[in-house]
Amino acid sequence: KKRIFSGAQPSGSVTLGNYLGAIKNWVKLQDEYDCIYCIVDLHALTVRQDPAAFRERCYSFLAQYLACGLDPEKNIIYFQSHVSAHAELAWILNCYTYVGELSRMTQFKEKARKHRDNINAGLFTYPVLMAADILLFKTDLVPVGEDQKQHIELTRDVAVRFNNLYGEVFKIPEAYIPKVGARIMSLQEPTKKMSKSDENENSYILVLDSPDLIMRKFKKAVTDSEAVIRYDEKAKPGISNLMNIYAAMTGRSFEEIEKEFEGQGYGAFKKAVAEAVIEGLRPIREKYRELMADKGYLESVIKCGATRAKDIASQTLKEVYDKIGLVPLP
Ligand code: TYM
């Protein structure tokens, strides 16, 4: 079986972008592949977190993962900070990654622009920790949204560089990006990615938003004045984004959607998109409530996932230490 690894930062609630770009596909892949899904809490520390709120959010994030349909019996689901090999391999890989490469990462450049008062070294080496995540598990495929493609390319470059020096240690991973939903845009500024760190709450949908709120946010979504529903990312980014969301939620093609809404106004279309999202997310919200009421169960998932992940990760780390010439503990 091929190995899959992916993760998300618990730096807010799960957004519709996270769900359609990544988690929905993880659920589809869990029967066919050997899957490992990580909550990358160490990555989230690159921006300042309030300790108590952060811990609560991490539990909630796990419950959201499970509520979205990730099955802890079929996959390994765990917190990054529980497996120390991530941080250890990241250090090693730091020594095989160039400052020049990291300076070219668009996510770093964006985040540095946004967090001017806290451009810490972790923000800069963030992609190296991500490379360690992926390479520790000899991953074949990394299912992610479009925005993570560059980080996976860097991961491949570092892995190839290391293998050329020391022989085949790492598997060279590939990004696995869905055809629809890989880039969900802000509802308010549809040329910008939908992001949970946006100050404008109307720009994103959270998986746990109430039906009323989802309807309101879609009604406020920015469109254009042409009043025709057709796909054209350049000229009609708002409508194209709504079509993308509708397509990802319903499985319908753009042609089918254009036909379905021919001659109808934007109001009717927005309402249909909102309804599709509300219905699609309803079971997640319900499951989430049940899960959050059962902390004991969440804790058992956390424990079991960490044990299984540690087992695999420590083997790779040992192999790496050996190859680069560190003295084995006698
Ligand atoms: P993060 O936490 O920003 O996002 C988690 C996943 O959601 C996808 N995503 C989107 N997809 C479509 N449209 C959007 N608007 C949108 N916003 C987010 C992301 O592409 C991602 O797949 N660096 C990663 C976390 C990470 C990771 C890893 C991923 C750390 N280590 C190892 C894969 C493998 C990140 O910040 O994702």
GROMACS .gro file of C-alpha atoms and ligand atoms in nm:
model
  367
    1LYS     CA    1   0.000   0.000   0.000
    2LYS     CA    2   0.118   0.349  -0.078
    3ARG     CA    3   0.179   0.580   0.215
    4ILE     CA    4   0.001   0.912   0.253
    5PHE     CA    5   0.097   1.188   0.494
    6SER     CA    6  -0.066   1.524   0.545
    7GLY     CA    7  -0.136   1.777   0.815
    8ALA     CA    8  -0.303   2.103   0.910
    9GLN     CA    9  -0.215   2.372   1.159
   10PRO     CA   10  -0.446   2.414   1.459
   11SER     CA   11  -0.421   2.789   1.421
   12GLY     CA   12  -0.794   2.855   1.406
   13SER     CA   13  -1.098   2.648   1.325
   14VAL     CA   14  -1.115   2.426   1.017
   15THR     CA   15  -1.225   2.637   0.719
   16LEU     CA   16  -1.420   2.536   0.413
   17GLY     CA   17  -1.088   2.580   0.228
   18ASN     CA   18  -0.912   2.328   0.455
   19TYR     CA   19  -1.206   2.093   0.416
   20LEU     CA   20  -1.245   2.107   0.037
   21GLY     CA   21  -0.873   2.145  -0.041
   22ALA     CA   22  -0.749   1.877   0.194
   23ILE     CA   23  -0.956   1.699   0.460
   24LYS     CA   24  -1.241   1.588   0.233
   25ASN     CA   25  -0.983   1.410   0.017
   26TRP     CA   26  -0.806   1.259   0.314
   27VAL     CA   27  -1.136   1.092   0.403
   28LYS     CA   28  -1.167   0.952   0.050
   29LEU     CA   29  -0.811   0.817   0.056
   30GLN     CA   30  -0.831   0.642   0.392
   31ASP     CA   31  -0.961   0.313   0.254
   32GLU     CA   32  -0.715   0.281  -0.030
   33TYR     CA   33  -0.391   0.400   0.127
   34ASP     CA   34  -0.187   0.373   0.440
   35CYS     CA   35  -0.262   0.719   0.580
   36ILE     CA   36  -0.105   0.934   0.847
   37TYR     CA   37  -0.276   1.262   0.940
   38CYS     CA   38  -0.100   1.497   1.174
   39ILE     CA   39  -0.213   1.803   1.366
   40VAL     CA   40   0.096   2.018   1.324
   41ASP     CA   41   0.089   2.205   1.654
   42LEU     CA   42   0.461   2.291   1.638
   43HIS     CA   43   0.405   2.471   1.309
   44ALA     CA   44   0.129   2.677   1.471
   45LEU     CA   45   0.382   2.818   1.718
   46THR     CA   46   0.535   3.028   1.442
   47VAL     CA   47   0.266   3.282   1.529
   48ARG     CA   48   0.203   3.379   1.890
   49GLN     CA   49  -0.058   3.162   2.065
   50ASP     CA   50  -0.230   3.210   2.397
   51PRO     CA   51  -0.141   2.887   2.587
   52ALA     CA   52  -0.483   2.807   2.735
   53ALA     CA   53  -0.675   2.891   2.418
   54PHE     CA   54  -0.423   2.702   2.207
   55ARG     CA   55  -0.456   2.382   2.409
   56GLU     CA   56  -0.836   2.397   2.391
   57ARG     CA   57  -0.820   2.464   2.019
   58CYS     CA   58  -0.596   2.163   1.965
   59TYR     CA   59  -0.852   1.931   2.126
   60SER     CA   60  -1.122   2.095   1.921
   61PHE     CA   61  -0.915   2.056   1.605
   62LEU     CA   62  -0.879   1.684   1.667
   63ALA     CA   63  -1.256   1.655   1.716
   64GLN     CA   64  -1.305   1.843   1.388
   65TYR     CA   65  -1.069   1.605   1.207
   66LEU     CA   66  -1.267   1.308   1.334
   67ALA     CA   67  -1.604   1.476   1.273
   68CYS     CA   68  -1.504   1.532   0.909
   69GLY     CA   69  -1.487   1.155   0.876
   70LEU     CA   70  -1.125   1.065   0.949
   71ASP     CA   71  -1.130   0.727   1.118
   72PRO     CA   72  -0.862   0.668   1.383
   73GLU     CA   73  -0.895   0.293   1.325
   74LYS     CA   74  -0.803   0.326   0.959
   75ASN     CA   75  -0.541   0.603   0.989
   76ILE     CA   76  -0.277   0.721   1.225
   77ILE     CA   77  -0.399   1.052   1.367
   78TYR     CA   78  -0.176   1.236   1.614
   79PHE     CA   79  -0.020   1.559   1.738
   80GLN     CA   80   0.317   1.651   1.592
   81SER     CA   81   0.455   1.759   1.933
   82HIS     CA   82   0.405   1.405   2.069
   83VAL     CA   83   0.663   1.264   1.830
   84SER     CA   84   0.997   1.427   1.897
   85ALA     CA   85   1.151   1.287   1.580
   86HIS     CA   86   0.981   1.571   1.386
   87ALA     CA   87   1.186   1.837   1.562
   88GLU     CA   88   1.500   1.625   1.555
   89LEU     CA   89   1.488   1.552   1.185
   90ALA     CA   90   1.399   1.916   1.118
   91TRP     CA   91   1.727   2.020   1.278
   92ILE     CA   92   1.924   1.781   1.060
   93LEU     CA   93   1.744   1.896   0.746
   94ASN     CA   94   1.808   2.258   0.840
   95CYS     CA   95   2.171   2.179   0.770
   96TYR     CA   96   2.082   2.058   0.420
   97THR     CA   97   1.853   2.345   0.321
   98TYR     CA   98   1.979   2.675   0.187
   99VAL     CA   99   1.876   3.016   0.313
  100GLY     CA  100   1.828   3.113  -0.051
  101GLU     CA  101   1.572   2.836  -0.102
  102LEU     CA  102   1.375   2.936   0.207
  103SER     CA  103   1.381   3.302   0.106
  104ARG     CA  104   1.195   3.211  -0.213
  105MET     CA  105   0.897   3.052  -0.033
  106THR     CA  106   0.590   3.260  -0.114
  107GLN     CA  107   0.414   3.159   0.209
  108PHE     CA  108   0.708   3.293   0.411
  109LYS     CA  109   0.707   3.617   0.216
  110GLU     CA  110   0.333   3.659   0.272
  111LYS     CA  111   0.350   3.576   0.641
  112ALA     CA  112   0.650   3.801   0.696
  113ARG     CA  113   0.452   4.085   0.540
  114LYS     CA  114   0.158   4.013   0.770
  115HIS     CA  115   0.347   3.954   1.097
  116ARG     CA  116   0.604   4.230   1.064
  117ASP     CA  117   0.652   4.249   1.440
  118ASN     CA  118   0.731   3.877   1.472
  119ILE     CA  119   0.932   3.748   1.176
  120ASN     CA  120   1.090   3.473   1.384
  121ALA     CA  121   1.335   3.207   1.270
  122GLY     CA  122   1.063   2.942   1.301
  123LEU     CA  123   0.856   3.120   1.039
  124PHE     CA  124   1.156   3.109   0.809
  125THR     CA  125   1.242   2.741   0.864
  126TYR     CA  126   0.878   2.635   0.872
  127PRO     CA  127   0.912   2.443   0.540
  128VAL     CA  128   1.203   2.243   0.681
  129LEU     CA  129   0.987   2.114   0.965
  130MET     CA  130   0.724   2.032   0.705
  131ALA     CA  131   0.985   1.842   0.502
  132ALA     CA  132   1.078   1.648   0.816
  133ASP     CA  133   0.709   1.560   0.874
  134ILE     CA  134   0.678   1.415   0.528
  135LEU     CA  135   1.016   1.244   0.498
  136LEU     CA  136   1.002   1.073   0.839
  137PHE     CA  137   0.725   0.850   0.710
  138LYS     CA  138   0.873   0.762   0.370
  139THR     CA  139   0.563   0.919   0.222
  140ASP     CA  140   0.455   0.856  -0.138
  141LEU     CA  141   0.176   1.111  -0.166
  142VAL     CA  142   0.093   1.435   0.014
  143PRO     CA  143  -0.270   1.543  -0.036
  144VAL     CA  144  -0.280   1.921   0.002
  145GLY     CA  145  -0.433   2.234  -0.145
  146GLU     CA  146  -0.257   2.430  -0.418
  147ASP     CA  147  -0.085   2.667  -0.172
  148GLN     CA  148   0.138   2.390  -0.032
  149LYS     CA  149   0.282   2.283  -0.368
  150GLN     CA  150   0.596   2.492  -0.335
  151HIS     CA  151   0.674   2.344   0.009
  152ILE     CA  152   0.648   1.994  -0.130
  153GLU     CA  153   0.881   2.082  -0.414
  154LEU     CA  154   1.132   2.203  -0.157
  155THR     CA  155   1.085   1.879   0.038
  156ARG     CA  156   1.168   1.684  -0.276
  157ASP     CA  157   1.478   1.892  -0.346
  158VAL     CA  158   1.610   1.842   0.007
  159ALA     CA  159   1.535   1.470  -0.001
  160VAL     CA  160   1.713   1.424  -0.334
  161ARG     CA  161   2.010   1.625  -0.205
  162PHE     CA  162   2.034   1.408   0.104
  163ASN     CA  163   1.996   1.082  -0.088
  164ASN     CA  164   2.267   1.187  -0.334
  165LEU     CA  165   2.507   1.233  -0.044
  166TYR     CA  166   2.423   0.927   0.162
  167GLY     CA  167   2.231   0.678  -0.054
  168GLU     CA  168   1.859   0.607  -0.064
  169VAL     CA  169   1.723   0.706   0.273
  170PHE     CA  170   1.418   0.912   0.186
  171LYS     CA  171   1.130   0.833  -0.045
  172ILE     CA  172   1.074   1.124  -0.286
  173PRO     CA  173   0.715   1.237  -0.219
  174GLU     CA  174   0.463   1.380  -0.462
  175ALA     CA  175   0.195   1.642  -0.405
  176TYR     CA  176  -0.157   1.517  -0.457
  177ILE     CA  177  -0.382   1.811  -0.541
  178PRO     CA  178  -0.757   1.775  -0.605
  179LYS     CA  179  -0.903   1.889  -0.940
  180VAL     CA  180  -1.176   2.100  -0.779
  181GLY     CA  181  -1.149   2.271  -0.442
  182ALA     CA  182  -0.770   2.299  -0.436
  183ARG     CA  183  -0.789   2.676  -0.411
  184ILE     CA  184  -1.093   2.817  -0.237
  185MET     CA  185  -1.088   3.195  -0.235
  186SER     CA  186  -1.201   3.457   0.014
  187LEU     CA  187  -1.571   3.539  -0.016
  188GLN     CA  188  -1.492   3.907   0.027
  189GLU     CA  189  -1.179   3.938  -0.188
  190PRO     CA  190  -1.203   3.651  -0.432
  191THR     CA  191  -0.852   3.702  -0.569
  192LYS     CA  192  -0.714   3.611  -0.224
  193LYS     CA  193  -0.705   3.263  -0.069
  194MET     CA  194  -0.971   3.183   0.192
  195SER     CA  195  -0.782   3.187   0.519
  196LYS     CA  196  -0.876   3.142   0.883
  197SER     CA  197  -0.638   3.421   0.980
  198ASP     CA  198  -0.830   3.682   0.777
  199GLU     CA  199  -0.956   3.970   0.995
  200ASN     CA  200  -1.286   3.984   0.805
  201GLU     CA  201  -1.505   3.701   0.934
  202ASN     CA  202  -1.729   3.725   0.630
  203SER     CA  203  -1.440   3.617   0.408
  204TYR     CA  204  -1.433   3.258   0.527
  205ILE     CA  205  -1.670   2.977   0.617
  206LEU     CA  206  -1.582   2.755   0.910
  207VAL     CA  207  -1.685   2.392   0.911
  208LEU     CA  208  -1.856   2.457   1.247
  209ASP     CA  209  -2.045   2.773   1.140
  210SER     CA  210  -2.420   2.756   1.202
  211PRO     CA  211  -2.655   2.727   0.900
  212ASP     CA  212  -2.775   3.085   0.951
  213LEU     CA  213  -2.425   3.222   0.956
  214ILE     CA  214  -2.325   3.026   0.646
  215MET     CA  215  -2.630   3.160   0.461
  216ARG     CA  216  -2.550   3.516   0.567
  217LYS     CA  217  -2.185   3.491   0.462
  218PHE     CA  218  -2.273   3.357   0.118
  219LYS     CA  219  -2.539   3.625   0.069
  220LYS     CA  220  -2.269   3.886   0.134
  221ALA     CA  221  -2.018   3.721  -0.099
  222VAL     CA  222  -1.861   3.961  -0.347
  223THR     CA  223  -1.952   3.893  -0.712
  224ASP     CA  224  -1.968   4.114  -1.023
  225SER     CA  225  -2.227   4.307  -1.218
  226GLU     CA  226  -2.264   4.086  -1.526
  227ALA     CA  227  -2.543   3.874  -1.376
  228VAL     CA  228  -2.447   3.562  -1.572
  229ILE     CA  229  -2.329   3.243  -1.405
  230ARG     CA  230  -2.027   3.120  -1.596
  231TYR     CA  231  -1.677   3.011  -1.508
  232ASP     CA  232  -1.408   3.273  -1.574
  233GLU     CA  233  -1.148   3.304  -1.300
  234LYS     CA  234  -0.995   3.623  -1.440
  235ALA     CA  235  -1.303   3.827  -1.523
  236LYS     CA  236  -1.537   3.673  -1.264
  237PRO     CA  237  -1.332   3.557  -0.965
  238GLY     CA  238  -1.624   3.576  -0.719
  239ILE     CA  239  -1.870   3.372  -0.923
  240SER     CA  240  -1.595   3.128  -1.027
  241ASN     CA  241  -1.510   3.072  -0.662
  242LEU     CA  242  -1.875   3.005  -0.577
  243MET     CA  243  -1.892   2.763  -0.869
  244ASN     CA  244  -1.581   2.590  -0.743
  245ILE     CA  245  -1.735   2.552  -0.397
  246TYR     CA  246  -2.062   2.427  -0.542
  247ALA     CA  247  -1.879   2.182  -0.769
  248ALA     CA  248  -1.668   2.049  -0.482
  249MET     CA  249  -1.973   2.008  -0.256
  250THR     CA  250  -2.206   1.847  -0.511
  251GLY     CA  251  -1.972   1.674  -0.755
  252ARG     CA  252  -2.129   1.867  -1.043
  253SER     CA  253  -1.918   1.996  -1.335
  254PHE     CA  254  -1.895   2.364  -1.430
  255GLU     CA  255  -2.100   2.301  -1.748
  256GLU     CA  256  -2.374   2.136  -1.544
  257ILE     CA  257  -2.376   2.428  -1.303
  258GLU     CA  258  -2.391   2.684  -1.585
  259LYS     CA  259  -2.688   2.499  -1.729
  260GLU     CA  260  -2.861   2.455  -1.393
  261PHE     CA  261  -2.853   2.831  -1.326
  262GLU     CA  262  -2.905   2.961  -1.677
  263GLY     CA  263  -3.121   3.274  -1.670
  264GLN     CA  264  -3.118   3.290  -1.290
  265GLY     CA  265  -2.984   3.573  -1.079
  266TYR     CA  266  -2.691   3.570  -0.841
  267GLY     CA  267  -2.926   3.569  -0.542
  268ALA     CA  268  -3.071   3.229  -0.634
  269PHE     CA  269  -2.727   3.090  -0.709
  270LYS     CA  270  -2.575   3.211  -0.380
  271LYS     CA  271  -2.867   3.057  -0.193
  272ALA     CA  272  -2.812   2.723  -0.367
  273VAL     CA  273  -2.440   2.727  -0.290
  274ALA     CA  274  -2.508   2.810   0.075
  275GLU     CA  275  -2.765   2.530   0.100
  276ALA     CA  276  -2.524   2.277  -0.051
  277VAL     CA  277  -2.257   2.380   0.200
  278ILE     CA  278  -2.501   2.379   0.494
  279GLU     CA  279  -2.623   2.029   0.408
  280GLY     CA  280  -2.270   1.901   0.345
  281LEU     CA  281  -2.142   2.031   0.677
  282ARG     CA  282  -2.446   1.942   0.891
  283PRO     CA  283  -2.331   1.589   0.986
  284ILE     CA  284  -1.986   1.724   1.073
  285ARG     CA  285  -2.129   1.977   1.318
  286GLU     CA  286  -2.342   1.710   1.482
  287LYS     CA  287  -2.061   1.459   1.511
  288TYR     CA  288  -1.833   1.730   1.649
  289ARG     CA  289  -2.069   1.798   1.939
  290GLU     CA  290  -2.073   1.430   2.036
  291LEU     CA  291  -1.695   1.405   2.019
  292MET     CA  292  -1.628   1.713   2.229
  293ALA     CA  293  -1.847   1.567   2.504
  294ASP     CA  294  -1.623   1.261   2.524
  295LYS     CA  295  -1.276   1.377   2.624
  296GLY     CA  296  -1.184   1.023   2.730
  297TYR     CA  297  -1.231   0.901   2.375
  298LEU     CA  298  -1.029   1.190   2.230
  299GLU     CA  299  -0.750   1.111   2.472
  300SER     CA  300  -0.744   0.746   2.370
  301VAL     CA  301  -0.715   0.854   2.006
  302ILE     CA  302  -0.429   1.091   2.092
  303LYS     CA  303  -0.240   0.823   2.280
  304CYS     CA  304  -0.281   0.550   2.024
  305GLY     CA  305  -0.187   0.778   1.731
  306ALA     CA  306   0.129   0.901   1.902
  307THR     CA  307   0.247   0.549   1.979
  308ARG     CA  308   0.201   0.430   1.623
  309ALA     CA  309   0.358   0.741   1.467
  310LYS     CA  310   0.655   0.728   1.702
  311ASP     CA  311   0.726   0.372   1.602
  312ILE     CA  312   0.767   0.456   1.233
  313ALA     CA  313   0.932   0.795   1.279
  314SER     CA  314   1.201   0.675   1.517
  315GLN     CA  315   1.315   0.412   1.268
  316THR     CA  316   1.372   0.670   0.995
  317LEU     CA  317   1.547   0.904   1.235
  318LYS     CA  318   1.781   0.625   1.343
  319GLU     CA  319   1.865   0.550   0.982
  320VAL     CA  320   1.942   0.919   0.920
  321TYR     CA  321   2.163   0.950   1.230
  322ASP     CA  322   2.351   0.643   1.122
  323LYS     CA  323   2.406   0.765   0.765
  324ILE     CA  324   2.542   1.103   0.863
  325GLY     CA  325   2.792   0.957   1.108
  326LEU     CA  326   2.649   1.031   1.454
  327VAL     CA  327   2.779   0.793   1.720
  328PRO     CA  328   2.517   0.533   1.813
  329LEU     CA  329   2.429   0.519   2.183
  330PRO     CA  330   2.624   0.213   2.303
  331TYM     P1  331  -0.277   2.473   0.659
  331TYM     O1  332  -0.300   2.441   0.801
  331TYM     O2  333  -0.265   2.614   0.618
  331TYM     O3  334  -0.392   2.410   0.571
  331TYM     C1  335  -0.428   2.273   0.579
  331TYM     C2  336  -0.465   2.221   0.441
  331TYM     O4  337  -0.571   2.298   0.387
  331TYM     C3  338  -0.535   2.345   0.257
  331TYM     N1  339  -0.596   2.477   0.237
  331TYM     C4  340  -0.671   2.512   0.133
  331TYM     N2  341  -0.713   2.443   0.026
  331TYM     C5  342  -0.791   2.507  -0.063
  331TYM     N3  343  -0.828   2.635  -0.050
  331TYM     C6  344  -0.790   2.710   0.055
  331TYM     N4  345  -0.829   2.836   0.067
  331TYM     C7  346  -0.707   2.648   0.153
  331TYM     N5  347  -0.650   2.690   0.269
  331TYM     C8  348  -0.582   2.586   0.320
  331TYM     C9  349  -0.383   2.352   0.258
  331TYM     O5  350  -0.331   2.347   0.129
  331TYM    C10  351  -0.348   2.232   0.341
  331TYM     O6  352  -0.345   2.116   0.261
  331TYM     N6  353   0.206   2.375   0.590
  331TYM    C11  354   0.075   2.315   0.601
  331TYM    C12  355   0.064   2.214   0.712
  331TYM    C13  356   0.166   2.106   0.710
  331TYM    C14  357   0.169   1.996   0.621
  331TYM    C15  358   0.282   1.917   0.662
  331TYM    C16  359   0.092   1.956   0.513
  331TYM    C17  360   0.270   2.093   0.795
  331TYM     N7  361   0.341   1.978   0.766
  331TYM    C18  362   0.316   1.800   0.594
  331TYM    C19  363   0.127   1.841   0.446
  331TYM    C20  364   0.238   1.763   0.486
  331TYM    C21  365  -0.025   2.427   0.626
  331TYM     O7  366   0.007   2.533   0.669
  331TYM     O8  367  -0.152   2.391   0.606
   0.00000   0.00000   0.00000
